[in-house]
Short mmCIF file of C-alpha atoms and ligand atoms in Angstrom, two decimals:
data_model
loop_
_atom_site.label_atom_id
_atom_site.label_comp_id
_atom_site.label_asym_id
_atom_site.label_seq_id
_atom_site.Cartn_x
_atom_site.Cartn_y
_atom_site.Cartn_z
CA MET A 9 0.14 0.07 -0.05
CA SER A 10 1.28 3.38 -0.75
CA ALA A 11 2.71 5.65 2.22
CA CYS A 12 0.55 8.47 0.69
CA GLY A 13 -2.77 7.13 0.36
CA ALA A 14 -2.70 7.92 -3.38
CA ALA A 15 -4.42 5.38 -5.68
CA GLU A 16 -2.86 2.17 -6.16
CA GLY A 17 -1.43 1.29 -9.34
CA ASN A 18 -0.26 -1.88 -11.10
CA ALA A 19 2.98 -2.02 -8.87
CA PRO A 20 5.01 -4.61 -8.93
CA ALA A 21 5.51 -7.00 -5.43
CA GLY A 22 7.56 -4.84 -2.73
CA SER A 23 6.65 -1.68 -4.41
CA THR A 24 3.91 1.19 -4.02
CA GLY A 25 2.34 3.21 -6.72
CA ALA A 26 0.03 5.67 -7.97
CA SER A 27 -1.58 4.78 -11.42
CA ALA A 28 -3.94 7.14 -13.09
CA GLY A 29 -3.72 6.09 -16.93
CA GLY A 30 -6.59 3.83 -17.40
CA ASP A 31 -5.76 0.27 -18.86
CA ASP A 32 -5.45 1.01 -22.50
CA GLY A 33 -1.43 0.42 -21.81
CA GLU A 34 -0.73 4.05 -22.85
CA ALA A 35 -0.06 6.08 -19.93
CA LYS A 36 3.60 6.96 -19.41
CA SER A 37 5.60 4.72 -16.82
CA ILE A 38 7.86 6.09 -14.38
CA THR A 39 9.71 3.96 -11.57
CA PHE A 40 10.90 6.13 -8.77
CA ILE A 41 13.83 4.38 -6.75
CA GLN A 42 14.70 6.13 -3.48
CA GLY A 43 17.81 6.27 -1.44
CA VAL A 44 16.20 4.04 0.94
CA ALA A 45 13.16 2.89 2.05
CA GLY A 46 11.27 4.12 5.16
CA ASP A 47 13.18 7.45 5.32
CA ASN A 48 10.83 10.30 5.59
CA PHE A 49 12.54 12.48 3.10
CA TYR A 50 12.09 9.83 0.30
CA ILE A 51 8.41 9.17 1.53
CA SER A 52 7.66 12.80 1.09
CA MET A 53 9.15 12.85 -2.36
CA GLN A 54 7.13 9.78 -3.54
CA CYS A 55 3.99 11.08 -2.11
CA ALA A 56 4.33 14.58 -4.08
CA ALA A 57 5.32 12.49 -7.18
CA GLU A 58 2.65 10.06 -7.24
CA ALA A 59 0.50 13.31 -6.86
CA ALA A 60 2.07 14.68 -9.78
CA ALA A 61 2.00 11.65 -12.33
CA GLU A 62 -1.74 11.05 -11.44
CA ALA A 63 -2.71 14.55 -12.31
CA ALA A 64 -0.76 13.91 -15.40
CA GLY A 65 -2.50 10.76 -16.16
CA ALA A 66 0.76 9.12 -15.81
CA GLU A 67 1.87 5.95 -13.69
CA LEU A 68 4.56 5.93 -11.10
CA ASP A 69 5.67 3.20 -8.67
CA THR A 70 8.06 3.40 -6.13
CA GLN A 71 10.68 1.13 -4.90
CA GLY A 72 13.75 1.31 -2.41
CA PRO A 73 16.40 -0.46 -0.82
CA GLN A 74 16.42 -1.32 2.91
CA LYS A 75 19.69 0.29 3.18
CA PHE A 76 21.30 3.13 1.94
CA ASP A 77 23.60 0.97 -0.22
CA PRO A 78 24.64 0.83 -3.98
CA THR A 79 24.89 -3.22 -3.75
CA LEU A 80 21.09 -3.28 -2.72
CA GLN A 81 19.86 -0.24 -5.07
CA THR A 82 21.55 -1.81 -7.90
CA PRO A 83 19.65 -4.90 -8.10
CA ILE A 84 16.26 -2.79 -7.79
CA LEU A 85 17.56 -0.54 -10.85
CA THR A 86 18.61 -3.71 -12.96
CA SER A 87 14.95 -5.02 -12.73
CA ALA A 88 13.56 -1.84 -13.06
CA ILE A 89 15.47 -1.40 -16.39
CA ALA A 90 14.51 -5.23 -17.35
CA ALA A 91 10.62 -3.92 -16.70
CA GLY A 92 11.22 -1.08 -19.36
CA PRO A 93 9.19 2.07 -17.97
CA ASP A 94 9.40 4.95 -19.77
CA ALA A 95 11.47 6.88 -17.40
CA ILE A 96 13.30 5.90 -14.06
CA MET A 97 13.67 8.82 -11.19
CA ILE A 98 16.36 7.86 -8.85
CA ALA A 99 18.40 8.87 -5.75
CA PRO A 100 21.58 7.13 -6.48
CA THR A 101 23.60 5.91 -3.23
CA ASP A 102 27.07 6.35 -4.51
CA VAL A 103 28.76 8.68 -6.78
CA THR A 104 30.91 5.96 -8.34
CA ALA A 105 29.33 2.46 -8.06
CA MET A 106 25.82 3.43 -9.48
CA GLN A 107 27.38 5.32 -12.51
CA GLN A 108 27.06 2.40 -14.71
CA PRO A 109 23.85 0.67 -13.87
CA LEU A 110 22.29 4.14 -14.77
CA GLN A 111 24.35 4.10 -18.02
CA GLN A 112 22.60 1.14 -18.65
CA ALA A 113 19.46 2.40 -18.19
CA ALA A 114 20.23 5.04 -20.48
CA ASP A 115 21.43 2.88 -23.12
CA ALA A 116 18.11 1.04 -22.84
CA GLY A 117 16.36 4.05 -24.04
CA ILE A 118 14.92 4.85 -20.76
CA LYS A 119 14.90 8.43 -19.52
CA VAL A 120 17.15 8.80 -16.27
CA VAL A 121 16.17 11.78 -14.09
CA LEU A 122 18.63 11.95 -10.87
CA VAL A 123 16.81 13.33 -7.81
CA ASP A 124 18.33 14.61 -4.68
CA THR A 125 21.56 12.68 -5.12
CA THR A 126 23.88 12.65 -8.29
CA VAL A 127 26.95 10.54 -9.57
CA SER A 128 30.31 11.64 -10.97
CA ASP A 129 29.25 11.67 -14.33
CA PRO A 130 25.69 12.42 -14.71
CA SER A 131 25.67 13.19 -18.59
CA MET A 132 23.30 10.33 -19.01
CA ALA A 133 20.66 12.06 -17.29
CA VAL A 134 17.88 14.31 -18.80
CA SER A 135 17.55 16.40 -15.50
CA GLN A 136 18.71 16.40 -12.10
CA ILE A 137 16.91 17.98 -9.21
CA SER A 138 18.35 18.65 -5.81
CA SER A 139 18.74 21.18 -2.81
CA ASP A 140 21.52 23.50 -2.51
CA ASN A 141 23.64 21.26 -0.87
CA VAL A 142 26.64 23.24 0.02
CA GLY A 143 24.83 26.45 0.58
CA GLY A 144 22.74 24.12 3.53
CA GLY A 145 25.99 23.01 5.19
CA GLU A 146 27.12 26.62 5.32
CA ALA A 147 23.69 27.56 6.74
CA ALA A 148 23.98 25.18 9.36
CA PHE A 149 27.73 26.59 10.11
CA ASP A 150 25.47 29.94 10.21
CA ALA A 151 23.12 28.21 12.98
CA ILE A 152 26.01 26.67 14.90
CA LYS A 153 27.53 30.06 15.28
CA GLN A 154 24.24 31.70 16.52
CA LEU A 155 23.76 29.09 18.99
CA ALA A 156 27.21 29.04 20.22
CA PRO A 157 28.57 32.67 19.55
CA ASP A 158 31.81 32.30 21.46
CA GLY A 159 33.27 29.66 19.42
CA GLY A 160 34.71 26.55 20.26
CA LYS A 161 35.20 23.05 18.95
CA VAL A 162 32.78 21.64 16.14
CA LEU A 163 32.05 17.99 14.99
CA VAL A 164 30.49 16.85 11.95
CA ILE A 165 28.19 13.22 11.85
CA ASP A 166 28.32 12.49 7.96
CA ASN A 167 26.43 9.54 6.54
CA GLN A 168 28.80 7.78 4.37
CA PRO A 169 31.97 8.68 2.04
CA GLY A 170 30.64 8.57 -1.62
CA ILE A 171 27.07 10.50 -1.10
CA SER A 172 27.30 13.64 -3.18
CA THR A 173 24.51 15.18 -1.10
CA THR A 174 25.97 14.84 2.35
CA GLU A 175 29.30 14.95 1.17
CA ALA A 176 28.58 18.69 -0.36
CA ARG A 177 26.85 19.94 3.18
CA THR A 178 29.87 18.59 5.01
CA LYS A 179 32.13 20.55 2.52
CA GLY A 180 30.00 23.73 2.90
CA PHE A 181 30.15 23.23 6.58
CA THR A 182 33.76 22.57 7.05
CA GLU A 183 34.97 25.05 4.59
CA ALA A 184 32.72 27.97 6.45
CA ALA A 185 33.90 26.92 9.82
CA ALA A 186 37.68 27.02 8.53
CA ALA A 187 37.22 30.39 7.10
CA ASP A 188 35.73 31.73 10.23
CA GLY A 189 38.61 30.39 12.62
CA SER A 190 36.89 30.41 15.96
CA TYR A 191 35.20 27.21 15.52
CA PRO A 192 37.90 24.16 15.12
CA SER A 193 36.65 21.03 13.61
CA VAL A 194 37.31 17.83 15.51
CA GLY A 195 36.48 15.96 12.32
CA VAL A 196 34.13 14.25 10.16
CA GLN A 197 32.86 11.05 11.31
CA TYR A 198 30.64 8.66 9.27
CA SER A 199 27.36 6.99 10.93
CA LYS A 200 26.47 4.61 7.72
CA ASN A 201 23.22 5.95 8.13
CA GLU A 202 22.63 4.19 11.31
CA PRO A 203 21.41 6.33 14.35
CA ALA A 204 22.52 4.15 16.91
CA VAL A 205 26.31 4.58 15.11
CA ALA A 206 25.76 7.86 15.20
CA ALA A 207 24.92 8.06 19.09
CA GLN A 208 27.88 6.03 19.63
CA LEU A 209 30.09 8.54 17.52
CA VAL A 210 29.04 11.04 19.57
CA THR A 211 29.34 9.72 23.01
CA ALA A 212 32.78 8.80 21.96
CA ALA A 213 33.83 12.18 20.53
CA LEU A 214 32.28 13.92 23.82
CA ALA A 215 34.30 11.91 25.88
CA LYS A 216 37.54 12.71 23.84
CA ASP A 217 36.83 16.32 23.63
CA PRO A 218 34.19 17.41 26.33
CA ASP A 219 34.45 21.06 25.04
CA ILE A 220 32.72 20.25 21.74
CA VAL A 221 30.01 23.09 21.42
CA GLY A 222 28.59 22.24 18.19
CA ILE A 223 27.40 19.23 16.30
CA PHE A 224 26.33 19.16 12.68
CA ALA A 225 24.44 16.28 11.50
CA THR A 226 24.22 16.12 7.67
CA ASN A 227 21.08 14.06 7.53
CA LEU A 228 17.83 12.84 9.32
CA PHE A 229 19.65 9.30 10.77
CA SER A 230 22.65 10.91 11.77
CA ALA A 231 20.91 13.59 13.39
CA GLU A 232 18.24 11.31 15.06
CA GLY A 233 21.50 9.55 16.50
CA ALA A 234 23.48 12.27 17.38
CA ALA A 235 20.51 13.78 19.68
CA THR A 236 20.54 10.37 21.24
CA GLY A 237 24.52 10.71 21.89
CA VAL A 238 23.96 14.18 23.33
CA ARG A 239 21.47 12.88 25.66
CA GLN A 240 23.40 9.74 26.79
CA ALA A 241 26.25 12.09 27.41
CA GLY A 242 24.27 13.86 29.48
CA LYS A 243 24.75 17.21 27.41
CA ASP A 244 21.35 18.17 26.50
CA GLY A 245 21.03 21.57 25.07
CA GLU A 246 24.65 22.01 26.29
CA VAL A 247 26.23 21.19 22.87
CA LYS A 248 24.17 22.68 20.07
CA ILE A 249 22.99 20.17 17.39
CA VAL A 250 21.98 21.32 13.84
CA GLY A 251 20.64 18.57 11.59
CA PHE A 252 19.92 18.43 8.19
CA ASP A 253 15.95 17.47 7.32
CA ALA A 254 12.74 17.53 9.26
CA GLY A 255 10.85 14.39 9.86
CA PRO A 256 8.82 14.06 12.48
CA ASP A 257 11.40 12.60 15.11
CA GLN A 258 13.45 15.61 14.25
CA VAL A 259 10.89 18.09 15.15
CA GLU A 260 9.81 15.92 18.15
CA ALA A 261 13.52 16.21 19.35
CA LEU A 262 13.64 19.92 18.36
CA GLU A 263 10.37 20.46 20.68
CA ALA A 264 12.46 18.61 23.43
CA GLY A 265 15.35 21.07 23.14
CA THR A 266 17.99 18.16 22.28
CA VAL A 267 18.29 19.53 18.57
CA GLN A 268 18.64 23.10 18.20
CA ALA A 269 17.95 23.88 14.47
CA LEU A 270 17.00 21.86 11.34
CA ILE A 271 17.64 22.68 7.65
CA ALA A 272 14.40 21.29 6.03
CA GLN A 273 14.62 20.53 2.31
CA GLN A 274 12.00 20.29 -0.27
CA PRO A 275 11.33 16.85 -0.82
CA GLY A 276 8.14 17.41 -2.58
CA THR A 277 9.03 19.93 -4.74
CA ILE A 278 11.86 17.94 -5.90
CA GLY A 279 9.39 14.80 -6.61
CA GLU A 280 7.11 17.10 -8.50
CA ASP A 281 9.76 18.69 -10.70
CA GLY A 282 11.31 14.97 -11.37
CA VAL A 283 8.11 14.00 -12.50
CA GLU A 284 7.62 17.08 -14.73
CA GLN A 285 11.15 16.72 -16.23
CA ALA A 286 10.74 12.78 -16.92
CA LEU A 287 7.50 13.45 -18.64
CA ALA A 288 9.09 16.25 -21.03
CA ALA A 289 11.79 13.78 -21.86
CA ILE A 290 9.33 10.87 -22.70
CA ASP A 291 7.55 13.67 -24.94
CA GLY A 292 10.64 14.69 -26.42
CA GLU A 293 10.39 18.15 -24.75
CA PRO A 294 13.42 20.24 -23.72
CA THR A 295 14.46 19.41 -20.13
CA GLU A 296 16.28 21.53 -17.54
CA ALA A 297 19.63 20.07 -16.90
CA GLU A 298 19.87 20.83 -13.31
CA ILE A 299 17.23 22.40 -10.98
CA GLN A 300 18.43 23.53 -7.32
CA THR A 301 15.69 23.79 -4.72
CA GLY A 302 15.79 25.61 -1.12
CA PHE A 303 15.46 25.09 2.29
CA THR A 304 13.56 26.16 5.23
CA ILE A 305 15.52 26.54 8.76
CA ILE A 306 13.64 25.54 11.59
CA THR A 307 14.18 26.30 15.26
CA ALA A 308 11.88 26.16 18.19
CA ASP A 309 11.05 29.87 18.09
CA ASN A 310 9.68 29.64 14.38
CA LEU A 311 8.47 26.10 14.75
CA ASP A 312 4.59 27.12 14.62
CA SER A 313 4.93 29.30 11.81
CA PRO A 314 3.10 28.24 8.51
CA GLU A 315 6.46 28.24 6.84
CA SER A 316 7.72 25.65 9.27
CA GLN A 317 4.80 23.69 9.41
CA ALA A 318 4.62 23.26 5.79
CA ALA A 319 8.49 22.17 5.65
CA VAL A 320 8.04 19.20 7.99
CA TYR A 321 8.08 15.71 6.29
CA LYS A 322 5.59 13.15 6.00
CA ALA A 323 5.55 10.35 8.43
O1 T6T B 405 18.80 13.78 3.80
C1 T6T B 405 18.21 13.20 2.96
C2 T6T B 405 18.81 13.06 1.46
O2 T6T B 405 18.82 14.42 1.05
C3 T6T B 405 20.25 12.63 1.52
O3 T6T B 405 20.74 12.47 0.14
C4 T6T B 405 20.18 11.47 2.30
O4 T6T B 405 19.98 11.22 3.67
C5 T6T B 405 18.31 11.74 3.52
O5 T6T B 405 17.65 10.94 2.45
C6 T6T B 405 17.96 11.94 5.11
O6 T6T B 405 17.97 10.72 5.53
#
């Protein structure tokens, strides 16, 4: 069943979908492959993409690996290529490992749209749509600066190397911190998208450097774990956490005061734009090579504003 409550299509087992194309076999078909299943960011993207496809009379089905891992995403992509949709909209899980499988999709005549993440050479794609991730990392540093104005050590909890989005966020944050000079970095550590690993890394880092003043967690699961780690170290509120993404759990952490700022992306807009670009490519119309979407910075002070509420991801 779709996470979004949208109309169900003829989706294969293990996938969810929206279909509005009728049964004449002529509806345009798009397969959306998430970076990982069960992630509120990709669920929000899926729901908006399903609605956009349905409005356009196209079919969209969604699939995703159980972990953010190219060895799990590749077989999903390979079987999608075999099924032969008109377009594949995908968040590739690694800049290198997903290169060749994506090329195979394009070589098979399937229009490829990259959403959120990208690969080293995205020339096989008709369009790519993502947040301003470097800018988001810089905004995260500004938020830490406001929360800890006297300066001090900062830590980055990243997902894993090879992911275009989180690497760009880390770059934006690290370069802004280095340029400022008052926030020495104790380094970048990798959670492998596991909250438990992120929690452990944060607890160990705080034991080693008890004077850390701020932590930037580059995505939803890293932020979830960082909040747990700070809580376990008994430093709730004392060590400031700025996390990328705004799922319901992150908002709860913000309300509880464990996390001080969230950088919410616009996964719905990315999904809608992805469908629009895919449909244009299928119709042989021009596409936009790159589309950049914005973000909203949510804090406890502005959480109740309509803008912040609209930016919270779907459960
Ligand atoms: O932050 C998003 C996404 O932009 C990133 O590429 C991977 O992690 C998330 O899905 C959040 O978990």
